[in-house]
Coordinates of C-alpha atoms and ligand atoms in Angstrom, one line a residue:
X602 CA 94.8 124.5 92.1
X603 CA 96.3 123.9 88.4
X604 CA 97.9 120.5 87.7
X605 CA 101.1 119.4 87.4
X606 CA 102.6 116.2 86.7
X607 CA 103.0 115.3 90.3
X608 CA 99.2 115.8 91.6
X609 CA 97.5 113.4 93.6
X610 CA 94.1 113.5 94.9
X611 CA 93.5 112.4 98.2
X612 CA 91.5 109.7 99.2
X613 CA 89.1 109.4 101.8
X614 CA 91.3 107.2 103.9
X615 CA 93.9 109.8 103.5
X616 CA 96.4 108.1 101.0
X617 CA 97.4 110.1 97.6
X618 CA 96.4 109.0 94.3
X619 CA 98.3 110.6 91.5
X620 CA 96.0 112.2 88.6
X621 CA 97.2 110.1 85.5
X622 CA 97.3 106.5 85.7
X623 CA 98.6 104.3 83.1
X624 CA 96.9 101.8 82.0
X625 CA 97.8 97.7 81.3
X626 CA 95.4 96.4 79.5
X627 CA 95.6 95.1 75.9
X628 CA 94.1 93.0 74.0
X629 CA 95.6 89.9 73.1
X630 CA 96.8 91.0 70.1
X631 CA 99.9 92.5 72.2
X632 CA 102.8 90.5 73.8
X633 CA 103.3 90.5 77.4
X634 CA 106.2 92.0 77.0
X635 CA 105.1 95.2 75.5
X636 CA 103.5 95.6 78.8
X637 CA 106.6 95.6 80.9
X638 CA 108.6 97.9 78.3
X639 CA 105.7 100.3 78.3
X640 CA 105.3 100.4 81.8
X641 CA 109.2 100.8 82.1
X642 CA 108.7 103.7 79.6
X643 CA 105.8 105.2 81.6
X644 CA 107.3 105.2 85.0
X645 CA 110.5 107.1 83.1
X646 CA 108.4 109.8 81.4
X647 CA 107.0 110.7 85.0
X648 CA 103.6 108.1 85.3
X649 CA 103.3 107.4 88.7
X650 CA 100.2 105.5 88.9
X651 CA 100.2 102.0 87.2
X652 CA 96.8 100.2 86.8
X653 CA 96.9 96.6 86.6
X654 CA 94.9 93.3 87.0
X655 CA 95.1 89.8 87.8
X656 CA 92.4 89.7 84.9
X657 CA 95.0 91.1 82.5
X658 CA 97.6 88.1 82.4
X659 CA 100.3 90.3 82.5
X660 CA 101.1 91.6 85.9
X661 CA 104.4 89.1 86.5
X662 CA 105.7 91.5 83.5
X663 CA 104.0 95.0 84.7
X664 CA 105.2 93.9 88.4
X665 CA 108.7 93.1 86.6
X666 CA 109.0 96.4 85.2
X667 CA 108.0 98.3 88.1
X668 CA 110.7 96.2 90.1
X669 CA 113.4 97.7 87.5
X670 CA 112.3 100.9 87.6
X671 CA 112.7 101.1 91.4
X672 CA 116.5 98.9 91.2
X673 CA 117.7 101.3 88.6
X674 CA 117.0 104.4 90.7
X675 CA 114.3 105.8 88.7
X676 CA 111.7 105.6 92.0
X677 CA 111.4 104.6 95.3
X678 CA 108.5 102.1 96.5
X679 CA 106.6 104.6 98.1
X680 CA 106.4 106.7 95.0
X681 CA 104.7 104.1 92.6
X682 CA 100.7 103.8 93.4
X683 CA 99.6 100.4 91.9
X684 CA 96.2 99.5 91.5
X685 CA 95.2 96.0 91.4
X686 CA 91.6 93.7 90.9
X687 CA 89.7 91.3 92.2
X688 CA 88.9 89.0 89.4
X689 CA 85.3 88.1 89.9
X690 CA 85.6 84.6 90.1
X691 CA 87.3 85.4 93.6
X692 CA 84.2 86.8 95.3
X693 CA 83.8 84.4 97.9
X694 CA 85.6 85.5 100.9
X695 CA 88.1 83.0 101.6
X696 CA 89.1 83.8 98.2
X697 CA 89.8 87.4 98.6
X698 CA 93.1 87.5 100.4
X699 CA 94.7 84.8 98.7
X700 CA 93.8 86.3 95.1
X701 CA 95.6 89.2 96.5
X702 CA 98.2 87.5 97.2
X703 CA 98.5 85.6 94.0
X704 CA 98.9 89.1 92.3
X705 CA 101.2 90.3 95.1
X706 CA 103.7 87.1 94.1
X707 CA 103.1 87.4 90.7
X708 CA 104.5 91.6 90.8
X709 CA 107.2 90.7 93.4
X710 CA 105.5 93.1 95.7
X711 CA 105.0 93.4 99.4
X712 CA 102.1 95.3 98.9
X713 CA 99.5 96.8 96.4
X714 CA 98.8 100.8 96.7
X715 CA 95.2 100.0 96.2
X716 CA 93.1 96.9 95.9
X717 CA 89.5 96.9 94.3
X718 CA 86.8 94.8 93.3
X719 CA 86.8 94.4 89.3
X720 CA 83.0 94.3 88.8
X721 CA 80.0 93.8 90.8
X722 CA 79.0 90.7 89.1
X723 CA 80.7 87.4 90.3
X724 CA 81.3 84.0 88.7
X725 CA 81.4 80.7 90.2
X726 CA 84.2 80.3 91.8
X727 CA 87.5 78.3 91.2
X728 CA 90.3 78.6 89.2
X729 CA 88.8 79.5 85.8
X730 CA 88.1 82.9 84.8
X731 CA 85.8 82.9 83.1
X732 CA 83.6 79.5 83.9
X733 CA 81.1 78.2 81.1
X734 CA 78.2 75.4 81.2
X735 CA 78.0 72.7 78.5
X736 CA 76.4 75.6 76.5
X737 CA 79.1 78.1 76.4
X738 CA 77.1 80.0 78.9
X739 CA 78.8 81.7 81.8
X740 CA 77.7 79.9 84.9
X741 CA 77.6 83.1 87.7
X742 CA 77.5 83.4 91.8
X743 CA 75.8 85.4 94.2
X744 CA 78.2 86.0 96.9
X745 CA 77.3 88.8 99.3
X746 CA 78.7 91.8 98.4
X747 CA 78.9 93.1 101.7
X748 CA 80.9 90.0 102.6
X749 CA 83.6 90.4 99.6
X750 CA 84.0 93.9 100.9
X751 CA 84.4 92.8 104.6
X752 CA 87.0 90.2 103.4
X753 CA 88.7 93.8 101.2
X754 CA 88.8 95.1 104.6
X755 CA 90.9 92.4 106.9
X756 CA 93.4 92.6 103.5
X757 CA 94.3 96.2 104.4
X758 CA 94.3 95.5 108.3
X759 CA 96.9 92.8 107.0
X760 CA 98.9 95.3 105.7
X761 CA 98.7 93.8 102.1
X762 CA 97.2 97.3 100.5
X763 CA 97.3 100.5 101.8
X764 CA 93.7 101.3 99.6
X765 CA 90.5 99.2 98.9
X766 CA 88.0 100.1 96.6
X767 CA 85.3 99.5 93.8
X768 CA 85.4 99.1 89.9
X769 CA 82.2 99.5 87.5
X770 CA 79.8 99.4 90.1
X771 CA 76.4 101.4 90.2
X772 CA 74.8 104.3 92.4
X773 CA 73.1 101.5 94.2
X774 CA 75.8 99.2 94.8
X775 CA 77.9 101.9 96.0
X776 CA 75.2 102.5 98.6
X777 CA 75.0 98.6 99.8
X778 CA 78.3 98.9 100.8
X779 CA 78.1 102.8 101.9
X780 CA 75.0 101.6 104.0
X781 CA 77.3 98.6 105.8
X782 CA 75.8 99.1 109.8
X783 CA 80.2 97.3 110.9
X784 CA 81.4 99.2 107.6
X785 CA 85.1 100.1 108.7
X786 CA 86.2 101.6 105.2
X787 CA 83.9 103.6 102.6
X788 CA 85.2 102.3 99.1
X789 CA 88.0 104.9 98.4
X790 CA 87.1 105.0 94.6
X791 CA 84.8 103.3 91.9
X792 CA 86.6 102.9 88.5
X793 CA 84.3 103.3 85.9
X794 CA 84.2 103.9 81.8
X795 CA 84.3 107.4 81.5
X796 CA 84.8 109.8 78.4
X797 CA 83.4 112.6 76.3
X798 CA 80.6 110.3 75.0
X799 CA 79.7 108.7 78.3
X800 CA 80.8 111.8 80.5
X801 CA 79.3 110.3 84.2
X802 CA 78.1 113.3 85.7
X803 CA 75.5 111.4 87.5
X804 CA 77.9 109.1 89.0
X805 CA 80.4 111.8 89.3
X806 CA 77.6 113.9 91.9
X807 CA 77.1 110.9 93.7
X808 CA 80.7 109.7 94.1
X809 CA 82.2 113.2 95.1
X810 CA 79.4 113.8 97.6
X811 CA 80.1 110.5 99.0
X812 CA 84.2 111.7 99.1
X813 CA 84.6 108.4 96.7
X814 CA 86.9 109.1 93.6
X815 CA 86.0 108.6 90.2
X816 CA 88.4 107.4 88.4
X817 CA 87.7 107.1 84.7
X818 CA 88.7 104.1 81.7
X819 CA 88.7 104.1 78.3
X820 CA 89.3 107.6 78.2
X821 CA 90.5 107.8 75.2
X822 CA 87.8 105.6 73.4
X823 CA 89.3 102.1 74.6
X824 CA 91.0 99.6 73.2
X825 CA 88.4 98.4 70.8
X826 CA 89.5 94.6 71.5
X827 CA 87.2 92.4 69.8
X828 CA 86.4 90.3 72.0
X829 CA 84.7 92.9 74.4
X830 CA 83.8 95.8 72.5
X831 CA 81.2 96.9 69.1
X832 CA 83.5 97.1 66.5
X833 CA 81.1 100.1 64.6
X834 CA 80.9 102.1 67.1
X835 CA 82.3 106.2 67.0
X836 CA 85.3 106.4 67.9
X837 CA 86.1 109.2 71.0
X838 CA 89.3 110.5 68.9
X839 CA 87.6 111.3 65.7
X840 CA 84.8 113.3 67.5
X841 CA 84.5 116.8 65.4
X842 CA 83.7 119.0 68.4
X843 CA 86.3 117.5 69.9
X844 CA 89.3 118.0 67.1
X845 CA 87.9 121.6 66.5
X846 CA 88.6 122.1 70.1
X847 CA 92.2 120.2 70.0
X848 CA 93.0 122.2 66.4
X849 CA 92.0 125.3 68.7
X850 CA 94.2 124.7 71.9
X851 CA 97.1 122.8 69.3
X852 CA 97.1 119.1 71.3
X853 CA 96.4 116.5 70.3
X854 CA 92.4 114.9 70.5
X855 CA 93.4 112.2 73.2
X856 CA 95.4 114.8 75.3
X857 CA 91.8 117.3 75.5
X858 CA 89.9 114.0 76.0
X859 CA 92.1 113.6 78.9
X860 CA 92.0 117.3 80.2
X861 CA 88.6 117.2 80.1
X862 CA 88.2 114.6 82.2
X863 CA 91.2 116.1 84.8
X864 CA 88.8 119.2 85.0
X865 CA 86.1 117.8 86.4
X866 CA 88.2 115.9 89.3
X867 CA 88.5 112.7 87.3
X868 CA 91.5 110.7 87.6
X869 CA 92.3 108.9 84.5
X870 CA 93.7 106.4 82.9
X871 CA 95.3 106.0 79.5
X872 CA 96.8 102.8 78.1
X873 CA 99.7 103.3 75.3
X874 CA 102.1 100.7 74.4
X875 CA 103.6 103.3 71.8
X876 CA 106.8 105.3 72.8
X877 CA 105.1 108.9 71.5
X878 CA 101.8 107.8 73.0
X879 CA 102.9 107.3 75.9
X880 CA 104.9 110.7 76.3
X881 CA 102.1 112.8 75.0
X882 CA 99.6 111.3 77.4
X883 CA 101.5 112.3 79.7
X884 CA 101.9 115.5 78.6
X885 CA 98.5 117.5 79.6
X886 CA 99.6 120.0 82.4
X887 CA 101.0 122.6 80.2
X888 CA 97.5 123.7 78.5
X889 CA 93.9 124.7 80.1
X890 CA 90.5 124.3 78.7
X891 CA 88.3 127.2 78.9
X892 CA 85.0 127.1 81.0
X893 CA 83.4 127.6 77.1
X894 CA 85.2 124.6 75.6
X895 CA 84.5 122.3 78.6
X896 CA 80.8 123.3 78.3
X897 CA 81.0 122.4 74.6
X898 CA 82.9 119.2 75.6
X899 CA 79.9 118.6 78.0
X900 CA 77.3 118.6 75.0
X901 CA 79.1 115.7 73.1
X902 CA 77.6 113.0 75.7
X903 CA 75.9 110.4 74.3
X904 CA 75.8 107.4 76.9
X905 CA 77.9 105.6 74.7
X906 CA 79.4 103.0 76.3
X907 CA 82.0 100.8 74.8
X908 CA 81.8 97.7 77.3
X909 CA 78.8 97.2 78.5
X910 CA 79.5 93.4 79.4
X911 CA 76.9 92.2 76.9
X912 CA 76.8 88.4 77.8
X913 CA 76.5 88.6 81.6
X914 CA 73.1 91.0 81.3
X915 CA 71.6 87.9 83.4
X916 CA 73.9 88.3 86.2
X917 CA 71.7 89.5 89.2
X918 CA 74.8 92.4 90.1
X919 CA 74.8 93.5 86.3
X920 CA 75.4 97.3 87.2
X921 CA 74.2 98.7 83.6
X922 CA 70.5 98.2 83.9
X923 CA 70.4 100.9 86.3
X924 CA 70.5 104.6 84.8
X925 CA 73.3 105.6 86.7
Ligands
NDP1521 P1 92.0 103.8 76.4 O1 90.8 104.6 76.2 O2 93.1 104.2 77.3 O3 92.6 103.6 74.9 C1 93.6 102.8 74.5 C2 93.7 102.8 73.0 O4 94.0 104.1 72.5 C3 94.8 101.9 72.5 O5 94.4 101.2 71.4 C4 96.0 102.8 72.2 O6 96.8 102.3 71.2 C5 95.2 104.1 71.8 N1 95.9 105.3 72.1 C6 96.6 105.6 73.3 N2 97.0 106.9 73.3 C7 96.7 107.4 72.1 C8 96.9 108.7 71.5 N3 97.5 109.6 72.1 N4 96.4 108.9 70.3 C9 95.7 107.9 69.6 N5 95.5 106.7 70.1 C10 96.0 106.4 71.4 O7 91.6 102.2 76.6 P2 91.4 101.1 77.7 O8 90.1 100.6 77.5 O9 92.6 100.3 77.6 O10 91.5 101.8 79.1 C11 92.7 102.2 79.8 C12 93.0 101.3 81.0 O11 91.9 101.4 81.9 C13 93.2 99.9 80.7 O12 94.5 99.6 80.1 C14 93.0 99.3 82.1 O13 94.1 99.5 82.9 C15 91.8 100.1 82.6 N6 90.5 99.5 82.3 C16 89.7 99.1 83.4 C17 88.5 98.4 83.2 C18 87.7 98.0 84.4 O14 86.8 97.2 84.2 N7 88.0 98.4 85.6 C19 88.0 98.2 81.9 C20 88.8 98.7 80.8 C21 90.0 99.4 81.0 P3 98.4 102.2 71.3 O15 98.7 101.3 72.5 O16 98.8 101.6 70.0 O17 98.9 103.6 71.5

């Protein structure tokens, strides 16, 4: 079925995910506010999916934003899908449902669209986010994953989110949770780095067999912040193959990296807090790539991943030891 700006994939607890999310994260470099004008500017050029985090600092002003959006007329509740995280110093179960509802009062929502857990790897936990010894190191937790996910399960009985879900986890994980004997929902999606220099199709077999959507970050190369990310590495957007190709079709790099992805059943997510960004993200249902240039698109992969979460290697749930 071509795409349009209004498709959704469905999820396998039956709810609609729209193709394109937009994303919130920026480094600190970036005012809080740009986040809530950006997200206004999103949800008017047609984004319908809004990615967020408790993790990003900024979801009073994403939350505040959406809110105006749906005042104004623009949209209705039911046609916004917000994503939000479990920051992972909220593992612990009695944590879970009041971190979501920490987010939910910080957006001025009644509920979240979908909930999911930001990494495997948990912290100890408490208020901080990112908790250090004397020695700068981070001082990590074990919880249970199984029991994190059972506590993501009584917050959608509770009505709080209609979705619940994974983020950067492995094949493996995936399966401790898939394997649950009293699991009462399958992770509807794992949210994962994905792009034409770490293309997933390893995770991308596993997840659609499993009816688990992949939804793909730093699409378009990522953010670069410093504080997370290799500051020489290639850069997605100046790929050659991939600017022969975009010269070819006549769009832009980031809007082939992102059709790219949308071929292969991806949904992605871009962040953009510039005006024309943002509208030419958006803008990537009125071209096709050929079955050629997708298979040339394919042969750019490297395994080149931009956050690989460097300084929590240690952690026993580091996902990225694993090949896939
Ligand atoms: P992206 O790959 O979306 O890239 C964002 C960068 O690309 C920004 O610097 C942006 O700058 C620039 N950019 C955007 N559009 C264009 C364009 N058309 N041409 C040229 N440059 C462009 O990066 P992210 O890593 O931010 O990923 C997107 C979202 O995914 C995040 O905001 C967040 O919501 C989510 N995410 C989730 C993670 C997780 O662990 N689950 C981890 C990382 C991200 P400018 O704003 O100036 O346009």
């Amino acid at each position: 079925m071509a795409l349009k700006p209004d498709s959704y994939v469905v999820l396998n607890d039956g709810h609609k995910m729209p193709v394109i999310g937009f994303g919130t994260y920026a480094p600190e470099t970036y005012t809080k506010e740009q986040a809530e004008k950006g997200t206004k500017l999103a949800i008017e050029v047609g984004y319908r999916h809004i990615d967020g985090a408790f993790m990003y600092g900024n979801e009073v002003q994403v939350g505040q934003a959406i809110n105006s959006k749906i005042a104004d007329g623009t949209v209705k509740r039911e046609d916004i899908f917000y994503t939000g995280k479990l920051w992972n110093n909220s593992h612990t179960p009695e944590r879970v449902r009041p971190a979501l509802e920490h987010s939910l009062k910080d957006l001025q929502l009644d509920y979240m669209d979908l909930f999911i857990i930001h990494t495997p790897m948990d912290f100890q936990p408490g208020d901080d986010l990112f908790p250090t010894d004397e020695n700068g190191k981070p001082i990590f937790h074990n919880t249970d994953i199984r029991d994190t996910w059972k506590a993501m399960e009584a917050c959608k009985d509770a009505g709080l989110v209609q979705s619940i879900g994974v983020s950067n986890f492995n094949r493996h994980q995936l399966e401790v949770i898939l394997n649950m004997p009293e699991l009462k929902y399958k992770p509807v999606c794992n949210q994962v780095e994905c792009h034409i220099y770490l293309n997933q199709s390893k995770l991308l077999k596993f997840c659609k067999s499993n009816d688990i959507v992949l939804v793909g970050y730093s699409v378009l190369g990522s953010s670069r912040a410093e504080k997370w990310i290799d500051q020489n590495s290639p850069k997605v957007l100046e790929d050659p193959v991939l600017n022969t190709i975009s010269k070819k079709v006549n769009r832009s790099p980031a809007q082939v990296a992102m059709r790219y992805l949308l071929q292969r059943g991806i949904v992605v997510l871009a962040k953009s807090f510039s005006p024309e960004r943002i509208k030419q993200n958006f803008q990537v249902f009125d071209f096709e790539l050929s079955g050629e240039d997708m298979k040339t698109l394919d042969g750019v992969n490297k395994n080149l991943r931009y956050l690989n979460f460097d300084t929590w290697q240690e952690h026993p749930k580091y996902p990225l030891h694993d090949e896939y």
